[in-house]
mmCIF file of C-alpha atoms in Angstrom:
data_model
loop_
_atom_site.group_PDB
_atom_site.id
_atom_site.type_symbol
_atom_site.label_atom_id
_atom_site.label_comp_id
_atom_site.label_asym_id
_atom_site.label_seq_id
_atom_site.Cartn_x
_atom_site.Cartn_y
_atom_site.Cartn_z
ATOM 1 C CA UNK A 1 0.000 0.000 0.000
ATOM 2 C CA UNK A 2 1.200 3.511 -0.815
ATOM 3 C CA UNK A 3 1.604 5.475 2.413
ATOM 4 C CA UNK A 4 2.674 9.093 2.617
ATOM 5 C CA UNK A 5 5.218 10.548 4.970
ATOM 6 C CA UNK A 6 2.703 13.234 5.928
ATOM 7 C CA UNK A 7 -0.702 12.131 7.191
ATOM 8 C CA UNK A 8 -1.954 15.689 6.724
ATOM 9 C CA UNK A 9 -1.579 15.347 2.957
ATOM 10 C CA UNK A 10 -3.794 12.283 2.697
ATOM 11 C CA UNK A 11 -6.218 13.588 5.266
ATOM 12 C CA UNK A 12 -6.835 16.590 3.018
ATOM 13 C CA UNK A 13 -6.916 14.415 -0.091
ATOM 14 C CA UNK A 14 -9.546 12.222 1.488
ATOM 15 C CA UNK A 15 -11.724 15.288 1.995
ATOM 16 C CA UNK A 16 -11.937 15.702 -1.797
ATOM 17 C CA UNK A 17 -13.627 12.358 -2.298
ATOM 18 C CA UNK A 18 -15.485 12.736 0.983
ATOM 19 C CA UNK A 19 -17.044 15.945 -0.351
ATOM 20 C CA UNK A 20 -17.975 14.181 -3.565
ATOM 21 C CA UNK A 21 -19.855 11.504 -1.652
ATOM 22 C CA UNK A 22 -22.557 14.112 -0.829
ATOM 23 C CA UNK A 23 -22.304 13.145 2.798
ATOM 24 C CA UNK A 24 -23.533 9.602 2.215
ATOM 25 C CA UNK A 25 -22.724 7.272 5.101
ATOM 26 C CA UNK A 26 -22.647 4.448 2.584
ATOM 27 C CA UNK A 27 -19.236 5.550 1.273
ATOM 28 C CA UNK A 28 -16.684 3.027 2.424
ATOM 29 C CA UNK A 29 -15.064 4.063 5.681
ATOM 30 C CA UNK A 30 -12.196 1.727 4.882
ATOM 31 C CA UNK A 31 -11.507 3.562 1.618
ATOM 32 C CA UNK A 32 -11.705 6.995 3.208
ATOM 33 C CA UNK A 33 -9.772 6.310 6.402
ATOM 34 C CA UNK A 34 -7.656 3.247 5.674
ATOM 35 C CA UNK A 35 -4.404 5.082 4.885
ATOM 36 C CA UNK A 36 -4.582 7.078 8.140
ATOM 37 C CA UNK A 37 -4.920 3.961 10.228
ATOM 38 C CA UNK A 38 -1.757 2.354 8.849
ATOM 39 C CA UNK A 39 1.772 3.005 10.113
ATOM 40 C CA UNK A 40 3.451 5.738 8.047
ATOM 41 C CA UNK A 41 6.422 4.630 5.947
ATOM 42 C CA UNK A 42 9.224 6.760 4.556
ATOM 43 C CA UNK A 43 9.096 7.593 0.874
ATOM 44 C CA UNK A 44 12.082 9.655 -0.282
ATOM 45 C CA UNK A 45 10.484 10.363 -3.638
ATOM 46 C CA UNK A 46 7.411 11.836 -1.954
ATOM 47 C CA UNK A 47 9.518 14.147 0.172
ATOM 48 C CA UNK A 48 11.272 15.514 -2.903
ATOM 49 C CA UNK A 49 7.989 15.841 -4.803
ATOM 50 C CA UNK A 50 6.062 17.700 -2.101
ATOM 51 C CA UNK A 51 8.891 20.168 -1.500
ATOM 52 C CA UNK A 52 9.137 20.937 -5.208
ATOM 53 C CA UNK A 53 12.642 19.513 -5.417
ATOM 54 C CA UNK A 54 12.775 18.554 -9.094
ATOM 55 C CA UNK A 55 16.513 17.925 -8.946
ATOM 56 C CA UNK A 56 15.962 15.536 -6.064
ATOM 57 C CA UNK A 57 13.270 13.705 -8.035
ATOM 58 C CA UNK A 58 15.529 13.388 -11.066
ATOM 59 C CA UNK A 59 18.405 12.178 -8.957
ATOM 60 C CA UNK A 60 16.383 9.311 -7.531
ATOM 61 C CA UNK A 61 15.523 8.147 -11.053
ATOM 62 C CA UNK A 62 18.773 8.894 -12.859
ATOM 63 C CA UNK A 63 21.679 8.692 -10.435
ATOM 64 C CA UNK A 64 23.078 5.117 -10.458
ATOM 65 C CA UNK A 65 24.575 5.752 -7.038
ATOM 66 C CA UNK A 66 21.312 6.813 -5.423
ATOM 67 C CA UNK A 67 20.214 3.995 -3.065
ATOM 68 C CA UNK A 68 16.554 4.482 -4.033
ATOM 69 C CA UNK A 69 17.091 4.402 -7.807
ATOM 70 C CA UNK A 70 16.121 0.737 -8.264
ATOM 71 C CA UNK A 71 12.788 1.195 -6.528
ATOM 72 C CA UNK A 72 12.043 4.696 -7.893
ATOM 73 C CA UNK A 73 9.311 3.533 -10.265
ATOM 74 C CA UNK A 74 7.780 1.416 -7.532
ATOM 75 C CA UNK A 75 7.709 4.422 -5.200
ATOM 76 C CA UNK A 76 6.042 6.470 -7.900
ATOM 77 C CA UNK A 77 3.419 3.914 -8.929
ATOM 78 C CA UNK A 78 2.370 2.555 -5.542
ATOM 79 C CA UNK A 79 -1.231 3.355 -4.674
ATOM 80 C CA UNK A 80 -3.338 3.476 -1.572
ATOM 81 C CA UNK A 81 -6.524 1.484 -1.139
ATOM 82 C CA UNK A 82 -8.665 3.795 -3.301
ATOM 83 C CA UNK A 83 -6.128 4.128 -6.100
ATOM 84 C CA UNK A 84 -4.280 7.349 -5.309
ATOM 85 C CA UNK A 85 -0.574 7.563 -5.969
ATOM 86 C CA UNK A 86 2.128 10.110 -5.289
ATOM 87 C CA UNK A 87 0.992 12.336 -8.142
ATOM 88 C CA UNK A 88 -2.329 13.047 -6.421
ATOM 89 C CA UNK A 89 -0.546 14.558 -3.450
ATOM 90 C CA UNK A 90 1.725 16.477 -5.802
ATOM 91 C CA UNK A 91 -1.288 17.904 -7.651
ATOM 92 C CA UNK A 92 -2.960 18.912 -4.428
ATOM 93 C CA UNK A 93 0.225 20.696 -3.401
ATOM 94 C CA UNK A 94 0.413 22.443 -6.762
ATOM 95 C CA UNK A 95 3.931 21.268 -7.638
ATOM 96 C CA UNK A 96 3.630 21.722 -11.393
ATOM 97 C CA UNK A 97 7.367 21.512 -12.107
ATOM 98 C CA UNK A 98 7.545 18.201 -10.288
ATOM 99 C CA UNK A 99 4.583 16.849 -12.246
ATOM 100 C CA UNK A 100 6.271 17.864 -15.482
ATOM 101 C CA UNK A 101 9.435 16.097 -14.331
ATOM 102 C CA UNK A 102 7.632 12.934 -13.239
ATOM 103 C CA UNK A 103 5.823 12.775 -16.578
ATOM 104 C CA UNK A 104 9.170 11.876 -18.138
ATOM 105 C CA UNK A 105 9.273 8.638 -16.177
ATOM 106 C CA UNK A 106 6.238 6.878 -17.589
ATOM 107 C CA UNK A 107 3.461 7.937 -15.228
ATOM 108 C CA UNK A 108 -0.096 7.666 -16.478
ATOM 109 C CA UNK A 109 -1.616 11.141 -16.272
ATOM 110 C CA UNK A 110 -5.002 9.695 -17.258
ATOM 111 C CA UNK A 111 -5.117 7.146 -14.449
ATOM 112 C CA UNK A 112 -8.189 7.089 -12.205
ATOM 113 C CA UNK A 113 -8.884 6.224 -8.593
ATOM 114 C CA UNK A 114 -11.414 3.567 -7.632
ATOM 115 C CA UNK A 115 -14.182 6.173 -7.912
ATOM 116 C CA UNK A 116 -12.981 7.665 -11.172
ATOM 117 C CA UNK A 117 -11.088 10.703 -9.906
ATOM 118 C CA UNK A 118 -8.166 11.895 -12.009
ATOM 119 C CA UNK A 119 -5.289 14.242 -11.349
ATOM 120 C CA UNK A 120 -7.314 16.971 -13.052
ATOM 121 C CA UNK A 121 -10.191 16.444 -10.622
ATOM 122 C CA UNK A 122 -7.775 16.761 -7.731
ATOM 123 C CA UNK A 123 -6.114 19.931 -9.014
ATOM 124 C CA UNK A 124 -9.514 21.439 -9.835
ATOM 125 C CA UNK A 125 -10.915 20.730 -6.373
ATOM 126 C CA UNK A 126 -7.975 22.451 -4.702
ATOM 127 C CA UNK A 127 -7.839 25.397 -7.080
ATOM 128 C CA UNK A 128 -4.386 24.623 -8.443
ATOM 129 C CA UNK A 129 -4.661 26.561 -11.709
ATOM 130 C CA UNK A 130 -1.043 26.231 -12.832
ATOM 131 C CA UNK A 131 -1.166 22.507 -12.158
ATOM 132 C CA UNK A 132 -4.313 22.222 -14.280
ATOM 133 C CA UNK A 133 -2.525 24.047 -17.098
ATOM 134 C CA UNK A 134 0.441 21.694 -16.805
ATOM 135 C CA UNK A 135 -1.733 18.583 -16.855
ATOM 136 C CA UNK A 136 -3.704 19.781 -19.882
ATOM 137 C CA UNK A 137 -0.463 20.615 -21.672
ATOM 138 C CA UNK A 138 0.669 17.058 -20.945
ATOM 139 C CA UNK A 139 -2.542 15.681 -22.513
ATOM 140 C CA UNK A 140 -4.464 14.716 -19.397
ATOM 141 C CA UNK A 141 -8.068 13.838 -20.269
ATOM 142 C CA UNK A 142 -10.257 16.891 -19.611
ATOM 143 C CA UNK A 143 -13.368 14.877 -20.475
ATOM 144 C CA UNK A 144 -12.753 12.128 -17.891
ATOM 145 C CA UNK A 145 -15.628 11.709 -15.434
ATOM 146 C CA UNK A 146 -15.955 10.418 -11.882
ATOM 147 C CA UNK A 147 -18.370 7.762 -10.689
ATOM 148 C CA UNK A 148 -20.891 10.594 -10.498
ATOM 149 C CA UNK A 149 -20.329 11.585 -14.130
ATOM 150 C CA UNK A 150 -18.544 14.820 -13.278
ATOM 151 C CA UNK A 151 -15.623 16.277 -15.198
ATOM 152 C CA UNK A 152 -12.841 18.272 -13.562
ATOM 153 C CA UNK A 153 -14.659 21.408 -14.678
ATOM 154 C CA UNK A 154 -17.734 20.328 -12.703
ATOM 155 C CA UNK A 155 -15.638 19.741 -9.594
ATOM 156 C CA UNK A 156 -14.046 23.185 -9.918
ATOM 157 C CA UNK A 157 -17.495 24.748 -10.263
ATOM 158 C CA UNK A 158 -18.788 22.881 -7.226
ATOM 159 C CA UNK A 159 -16.036 24.275 -5.035
ATOM 160 C CA UNK A 160 -16.191 27.766 -6.547
ATOM 161 C CA UNK A 161 -12.731 27.618 -8.092
ATOM 162 C CA UNK A 162 -13.649 30.279 -10.636
ATOM 163 C CA UNK A 163 -10.289 30.579 -12.392
ATOM 164 C CA UNK A 164 -10.106 26.818 -12.781
ATOM 165 C CA UNK A 165 -13.621 26.710 -14.246
ATOM 166 C CA UNK A 166 -12.725 29.401 -16.779
ATOM 167 C CA UNK A 167 -9.511 27.677 -17.775
ATOM 168 C CA UNK A 168 -11.155 24.270 -18.175
ATOM 169 C CA UNK A 169 -13.934 25.794 -20.287
ATOM 170 C CA UNK A 170 -11.214 27.359 -22.457
ATOM 171 C CA UNK A 171 -9.271 24.085 -22.658
ATOM 172 C CA UNK A 172 -12.400 22.128 -23.575
ATOM 173 C CA UNK A 173 -13.262 24.561 -26.372
ATOM 174 C CA UNK A 174 -9.740 24.210 -27.734
ATOM 175 C CA UNK A 175 -9.847 20.432 -27.507
ATOM 176 C CA UNK A 176 -13.230 20.276 -29.220
ATOM 177 C CA UNK A 177 -11.801 22.167 -32.194
ATOM 178 C CA UNK A 178 -8.854 19.785 -32.340
ATOM 179 C CA UNK A 179 -11.103 16.757 -32.145
ATOM 180 C CA UNK A 180 -13.313 18.062 -34.933
ATOM 181 C CA UNK A 181 -10.284 18.487 -37.203
ATOM 182 C CA UNK A 182 -9.143 14.949 -36.432
ATOM 183 C CA UNK A 183 -12.635 13.553 -36.993
ATOM 184 C CA UNK A 184 -12.945 15.274 -40.365
ATOM 185 C CA UNK A 185 -9.520 14.107 -41.510
ATOM 186 C CA UNK A 186 -10.238 10.544 -40.457
ATOM 187 C CA UNK A 187 -13.597 10.534 -42.233
ATOM 188 C CA UNK A 188 -12.382 12.055 -45.468
ATOM 189 C CA UNK A 189 -9.544 9.538 -45.799
ATOM 190 C CA UNK A 190 -11.717 6.503 -45.078
ATOM 191 C CA UNK A 191 -12.493 4.847 -48.462
ATOM 192 C CA UNK A 192 -15.474 2.990 -47.010
ATOM 193 C CA UNK A 193 -17.112 6.203 -45.809
ATOM 194 C CA UNK A 194 -16.304 8.240 -48.887
ATOM 195 C CA UNK A 195 -17.338 5.530 -51.395
ATOM 196 C CA UNK A 196 -16.784 7.794 -54.381
ATOM 197 C CA UNK A 197 -19.262 10.378 -53.082
ATOM 198 C CA UNK A 198 -16.779 13.226 -52.985
ATOM 199 C CA UNK A 199 -15.062 14.774 -55.944
ATOM 200 C CA UNK A 200 -11.577 16.274 -56.078
ATOM 201 C CA UNK A 201 -12.872 19.728 -55.190
ATOM 202 C CA UNK A 202 -14.632 18.427 -52.076
ATOM 203 C CA UNK A 203 -11.443 16.798 -50.885
ATOM 204 C CA UNK A 204 -9.412 19.910 -51.644
ATOM 205 C CA UNK A 205 -11.835 22.105 -49.693
ATOM 206 C CA UNK A 206 -11.688 19.734 -46.748
ATOM 207 C CA UNK A 207 -7.905 19.532 -46.728
ATOM 208 C CA UNK A 208 -7.490 23.313 -46.930
ATOM 209 C CA UNK A 209 -10.085 23.953 -44.233
ATOM 210 C CA UNK A 210 -8.503 21.491 -41.792
ATOM 211 C CA UNK A 211 -5.021 22.781 -42.514
ATOM 212 C CA UNK A 212 -6.142 26.377 -42.012
ATOM 213 C CA UNK A 213 -7.655 25.575 -38.618
ATOM 214 C CA UNK A 214 -4.604 23.561 -37.599
ATOM 215 C CA UNK A 215 -2.347 26.484 -38.516
ATOM 216 C CA UNK A 216 -4.630 28.798 -36.576
ATOM 217 C CA UNK A 217 -4.350 26.594 -33.493
ATOM 218 C CA UNK A 218 -0.574 26.511 -33.725
ATOM 219 C CA UNK A 219 0.031 30.168 -34.460
ATOM 220 C CA UNK A 220 -2.665 32.228 -32.761
ATOM 221 C CA UNK A 221 -1.414 34.076 -29.700
ATOM 222 C CA UNK A 222 -3.636 34.027 -26.623
ATOM 223 C CA UNK A 223 -6.917 32.932 -28.235
ATOM 224 C CA UNK A 224 -10.064 33.217 -26.159
ATOM 225 C CA UNK A 225 -12.666 30.534 -25.605
ATOM 226 C CA UNK A 226 -14.953 32.398 -27.999
ATOM 227 C CA UNK A 227 -12.216 32.312 -30.637
ATOM 228 C CA UNK A 228 -12.179 28.517 -30.442
ATOM 229 C CA UNK A 229 -15.953 28.353 -30.636
ATOM 230 C CA UNK A 230 -15.980 30.661 -33.664
ATOM 231 C CA UNK A 231 -13.295 28.669 -35.470
ATOM 232 C CA UNK A 232 -15.148 25.429 -34.815
ATOM 233 C CA UNK A 233 -18.395 26.900 -36.149
ATOM 234 C CA UNK A 234 -16.622 28.139 -39.269
ATOM 235 C CA UNK A 235 -15.207 24.691 -39.914
ATOM 236 C CA UNK A 236 -18.592 23.056 -39.382
ATOM 237 C CA UNK A 237 -20.170 25.512 -41.823
ATOM 238 C CA UNK A 238 -17.553 24.727 -44.468
ATOM 239 C CA UNK A 239 -17.984 21.000 -43.992
ATOM 240 C CA UNK A 240 -21.798 20.937 -43.861
ATOM 241 C CA UNK A 241 -22.418 20.394 -47.592
ATOM 242 C CA UNK A 242 -19.621 17.819 -47.751
ATOM 243 C CA UNK A 243 -20.924 15.825 -44.814
ATOM 244 C CA UNK A 244 -24.414 16.098 -46.282
ATOM 245 C CA UNK A 245 -23.079 14.287 -49.332
ATOM 246 C CA UNK A 246 -21.493 11.629 -47.124
ATOM 247 C CA UNK A 247 -24.761 11.153 -45.243
ATOM 248 C CA UNK A 248 -26.726 10.491 -48.402
ATOM 249 C CA UNK A 249 -27.988 6.861 -48.462
ATOM 250 C CA UNK A 250 -26.065 4.720 -50.915
ATOM 251 C CA UNK A 251 -29.136 3.741 -52.872
ATOM 252 C CA UNK A 252 -29.726 7.418 -53.552
ATOM 253 C CA UNK A 253 -26.205 8.015 -54.866
ATOM 254 C CA UNK A 254 -26.060 9.195 -58.407
#
């Protein structure tokens, strides 16, 4: 079992999921309190992570003379009874540089606890805006939901973390534009879906539209959420007649 060197850290972490239980007494007491009832063990990687010591974290993984190097991955991956690992405590503490460093060593930023909480949910609950930005940059799943069907954005809203809500709305709008581009490109290159329904001009229009939006994503400085929404609507408008062709039943094809 993964046990932290500071019981305060897990006590606070447990409050996140305790809040999400809506006060139900049916939530497992063992899951919520188990880690506090166990003897605390020393984890050198945790100490470095919670103090923001990125050099110390790297040394444990990379220095062949460090006595903890062989078990570094084990220290990182070990979980408590509800599925929380060292990264959850790091997110709660807002140690973004450490998270970025740990991401180099094979951690799964999309991992979930037993009740479906992700690192994004944790950072959102505790109002760690910079940590949210780091996780999104590292491709954490902003659409992941808990056992209650709530995204990180919903958790931030519940606990009145206004800046986190605004950022996650922005990030979701950006991701939705990206996903639309990917969806269009995948559809237009699928011979089974196209089935000769599109001519060369249709394909050219599609390619140019997707490329234009991709370039916009890569080059636009400080876009707003509304900018993403507008770009997505423009792309949908361009693609509407083309997707109408693709939606035509085969027996009606000319």
